[in-house]
Coordinates of C-alpha atoms in Angstrom, one line a residue:
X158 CA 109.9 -75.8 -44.7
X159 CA 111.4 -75.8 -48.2
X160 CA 111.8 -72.5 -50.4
X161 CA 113.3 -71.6 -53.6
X162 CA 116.4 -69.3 -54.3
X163 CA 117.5 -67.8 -56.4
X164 CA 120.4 -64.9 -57.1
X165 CA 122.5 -63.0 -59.6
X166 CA 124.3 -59.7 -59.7
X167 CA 124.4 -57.8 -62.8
X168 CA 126.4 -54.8 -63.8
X169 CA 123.2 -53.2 -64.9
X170 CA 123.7 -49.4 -66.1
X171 CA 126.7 -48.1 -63.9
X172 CA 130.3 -48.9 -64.5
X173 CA 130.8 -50.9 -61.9
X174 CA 129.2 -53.8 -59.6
X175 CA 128.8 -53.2 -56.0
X176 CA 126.0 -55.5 -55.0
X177 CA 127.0 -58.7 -52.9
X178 CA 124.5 -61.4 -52.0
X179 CA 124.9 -64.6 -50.6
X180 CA 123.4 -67.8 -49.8
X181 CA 123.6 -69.9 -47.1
X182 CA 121.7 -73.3 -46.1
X183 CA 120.5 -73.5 -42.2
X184 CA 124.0 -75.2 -41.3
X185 CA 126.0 -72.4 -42.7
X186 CA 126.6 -74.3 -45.7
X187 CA 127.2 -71.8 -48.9
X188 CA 125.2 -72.3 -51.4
X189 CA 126.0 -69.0 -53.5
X190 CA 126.7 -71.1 -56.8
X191 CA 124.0 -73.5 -57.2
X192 CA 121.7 -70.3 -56.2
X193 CA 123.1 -68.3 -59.0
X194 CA 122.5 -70.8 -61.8
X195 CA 119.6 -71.0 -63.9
X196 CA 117.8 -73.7 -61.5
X197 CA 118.4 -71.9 -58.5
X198 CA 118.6 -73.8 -55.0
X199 CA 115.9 -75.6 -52.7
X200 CA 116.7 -75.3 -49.3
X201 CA 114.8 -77.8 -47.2
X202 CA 116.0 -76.6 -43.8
X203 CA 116.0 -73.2 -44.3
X204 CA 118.4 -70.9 -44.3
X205 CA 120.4 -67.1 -44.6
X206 CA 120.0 -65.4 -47.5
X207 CA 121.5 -61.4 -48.0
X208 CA 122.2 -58.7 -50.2
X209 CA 124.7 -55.9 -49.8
X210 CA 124.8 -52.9 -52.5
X211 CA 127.6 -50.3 -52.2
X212 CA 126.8 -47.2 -51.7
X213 CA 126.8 -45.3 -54.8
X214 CA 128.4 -42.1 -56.0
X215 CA 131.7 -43.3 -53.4
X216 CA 134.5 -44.9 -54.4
X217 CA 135.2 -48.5 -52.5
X218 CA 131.2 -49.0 -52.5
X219 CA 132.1 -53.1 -54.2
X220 CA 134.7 -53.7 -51.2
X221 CA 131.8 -52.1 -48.8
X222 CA 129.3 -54.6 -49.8
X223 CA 131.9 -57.9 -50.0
X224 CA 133.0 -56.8 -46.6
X225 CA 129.3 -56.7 -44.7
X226 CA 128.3 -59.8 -47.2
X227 CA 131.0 -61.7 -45.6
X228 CA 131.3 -60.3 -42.0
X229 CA 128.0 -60.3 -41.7
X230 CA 127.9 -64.5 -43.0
X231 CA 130.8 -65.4 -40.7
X232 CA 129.3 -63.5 -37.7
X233 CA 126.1 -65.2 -37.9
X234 CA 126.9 -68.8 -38.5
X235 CA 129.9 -68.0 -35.1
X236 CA 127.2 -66.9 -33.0
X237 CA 124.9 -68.8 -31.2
X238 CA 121.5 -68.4 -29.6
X239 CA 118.3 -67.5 -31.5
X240 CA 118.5 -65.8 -35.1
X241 CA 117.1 -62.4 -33.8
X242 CA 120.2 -61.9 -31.3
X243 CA 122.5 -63.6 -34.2
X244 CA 121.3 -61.2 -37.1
X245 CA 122.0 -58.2 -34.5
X246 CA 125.7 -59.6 -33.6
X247 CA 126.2 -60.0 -37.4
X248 CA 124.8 -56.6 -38.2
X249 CA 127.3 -55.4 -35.7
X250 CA 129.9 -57.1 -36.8
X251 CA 129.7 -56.0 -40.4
X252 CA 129.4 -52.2 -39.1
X253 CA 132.6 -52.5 -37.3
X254 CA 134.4 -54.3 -40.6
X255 CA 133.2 -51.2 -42.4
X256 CA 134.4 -48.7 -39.7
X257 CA 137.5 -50.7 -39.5
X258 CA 138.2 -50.7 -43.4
X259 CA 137.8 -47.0 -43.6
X260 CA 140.0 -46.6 -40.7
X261 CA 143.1 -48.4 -42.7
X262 CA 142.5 -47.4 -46.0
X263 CA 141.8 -43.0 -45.5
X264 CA 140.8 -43.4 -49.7
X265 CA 137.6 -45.5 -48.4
X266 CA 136.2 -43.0 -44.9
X267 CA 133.3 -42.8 -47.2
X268 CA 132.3 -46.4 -48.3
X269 CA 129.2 -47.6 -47.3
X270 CA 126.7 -50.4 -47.8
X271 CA 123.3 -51.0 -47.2
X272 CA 122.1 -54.9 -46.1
X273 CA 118.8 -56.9 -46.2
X274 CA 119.1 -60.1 -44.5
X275 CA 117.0 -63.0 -43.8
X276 CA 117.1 -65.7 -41.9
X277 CA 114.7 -69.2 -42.6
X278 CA 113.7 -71.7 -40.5
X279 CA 110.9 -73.7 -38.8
X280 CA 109.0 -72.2 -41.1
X281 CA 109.1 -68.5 -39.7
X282 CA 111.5 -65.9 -41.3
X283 CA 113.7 -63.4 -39.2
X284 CA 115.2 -60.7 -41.1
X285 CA 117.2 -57.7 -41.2
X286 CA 117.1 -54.3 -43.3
X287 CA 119.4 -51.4 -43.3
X288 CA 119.5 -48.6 -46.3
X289 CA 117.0 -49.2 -49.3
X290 CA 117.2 -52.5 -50.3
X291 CA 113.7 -54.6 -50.2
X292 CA 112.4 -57.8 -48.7
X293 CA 109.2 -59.1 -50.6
X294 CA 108.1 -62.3 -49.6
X295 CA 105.2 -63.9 -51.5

């Protein structure tokens, strides 16, 4: 199975940016950069592709979403079995980071992130979705 991706993160109307995505190829390869220029990336094997977005209206919502974007990567490419039990160990994972962070730093006990996840390959797609963020496939 081959598909297309493509992602960028733009400050759009608020001060700040606190969405994180990130792409991955099937072998936990990152692929972020060629994804985020103007061709965009063909990934022939599959792979994980995810978006994070801060919570808004409290402070530390941009560390919230790098820390689940990149828990949530290093979880999933660690563990091993089928993608459903890997995106729920990564999902896990990324939950403790955040209870963890808030736990160190008492400026961020409200940060927050939501995450949409999904996983490609042998032509079927696994995914994850926590908070308001969308996944369309057409």
């Amino acid at each position: 199975m081959k598909f297309q991706a493509a992602a960028r993160a733009i400050r759009g109307s608020k001060d700040t940016q606190e969405d994180a995505f990130r792409v991955f190829d099937a072998k936990g390869e990152d692929a972020g950069e060629i994804a985020a220029s103007d061709a965009g990336v063909m990934l022939s094997s599959g792979g994980l592709l995810l978006v994070a977005d801060g919570i808004g209206g409290h402070f530390g919502g941009d560390i919230a979403s790098a820390i689940t974007a990149d828990t949530f990567v290093k979880s999933f490419f660690a563990g091993g079995g089928g993608a459903e039990g890997r995106l729920k160990t990564a999902l896990n994972a990324a939950n403790q980071a955040i209870a963890d962070g808030q736990a160190k730093e008492p400026g961020l006990k409200d940060m927050g992130a939501t995450l949409v996840a999904g996983f490609v390959e042998s032509g079927a797609m696994s995914f994850v979705s926590i908070g308001d963020s969308l996944i369309l496939r057409y």
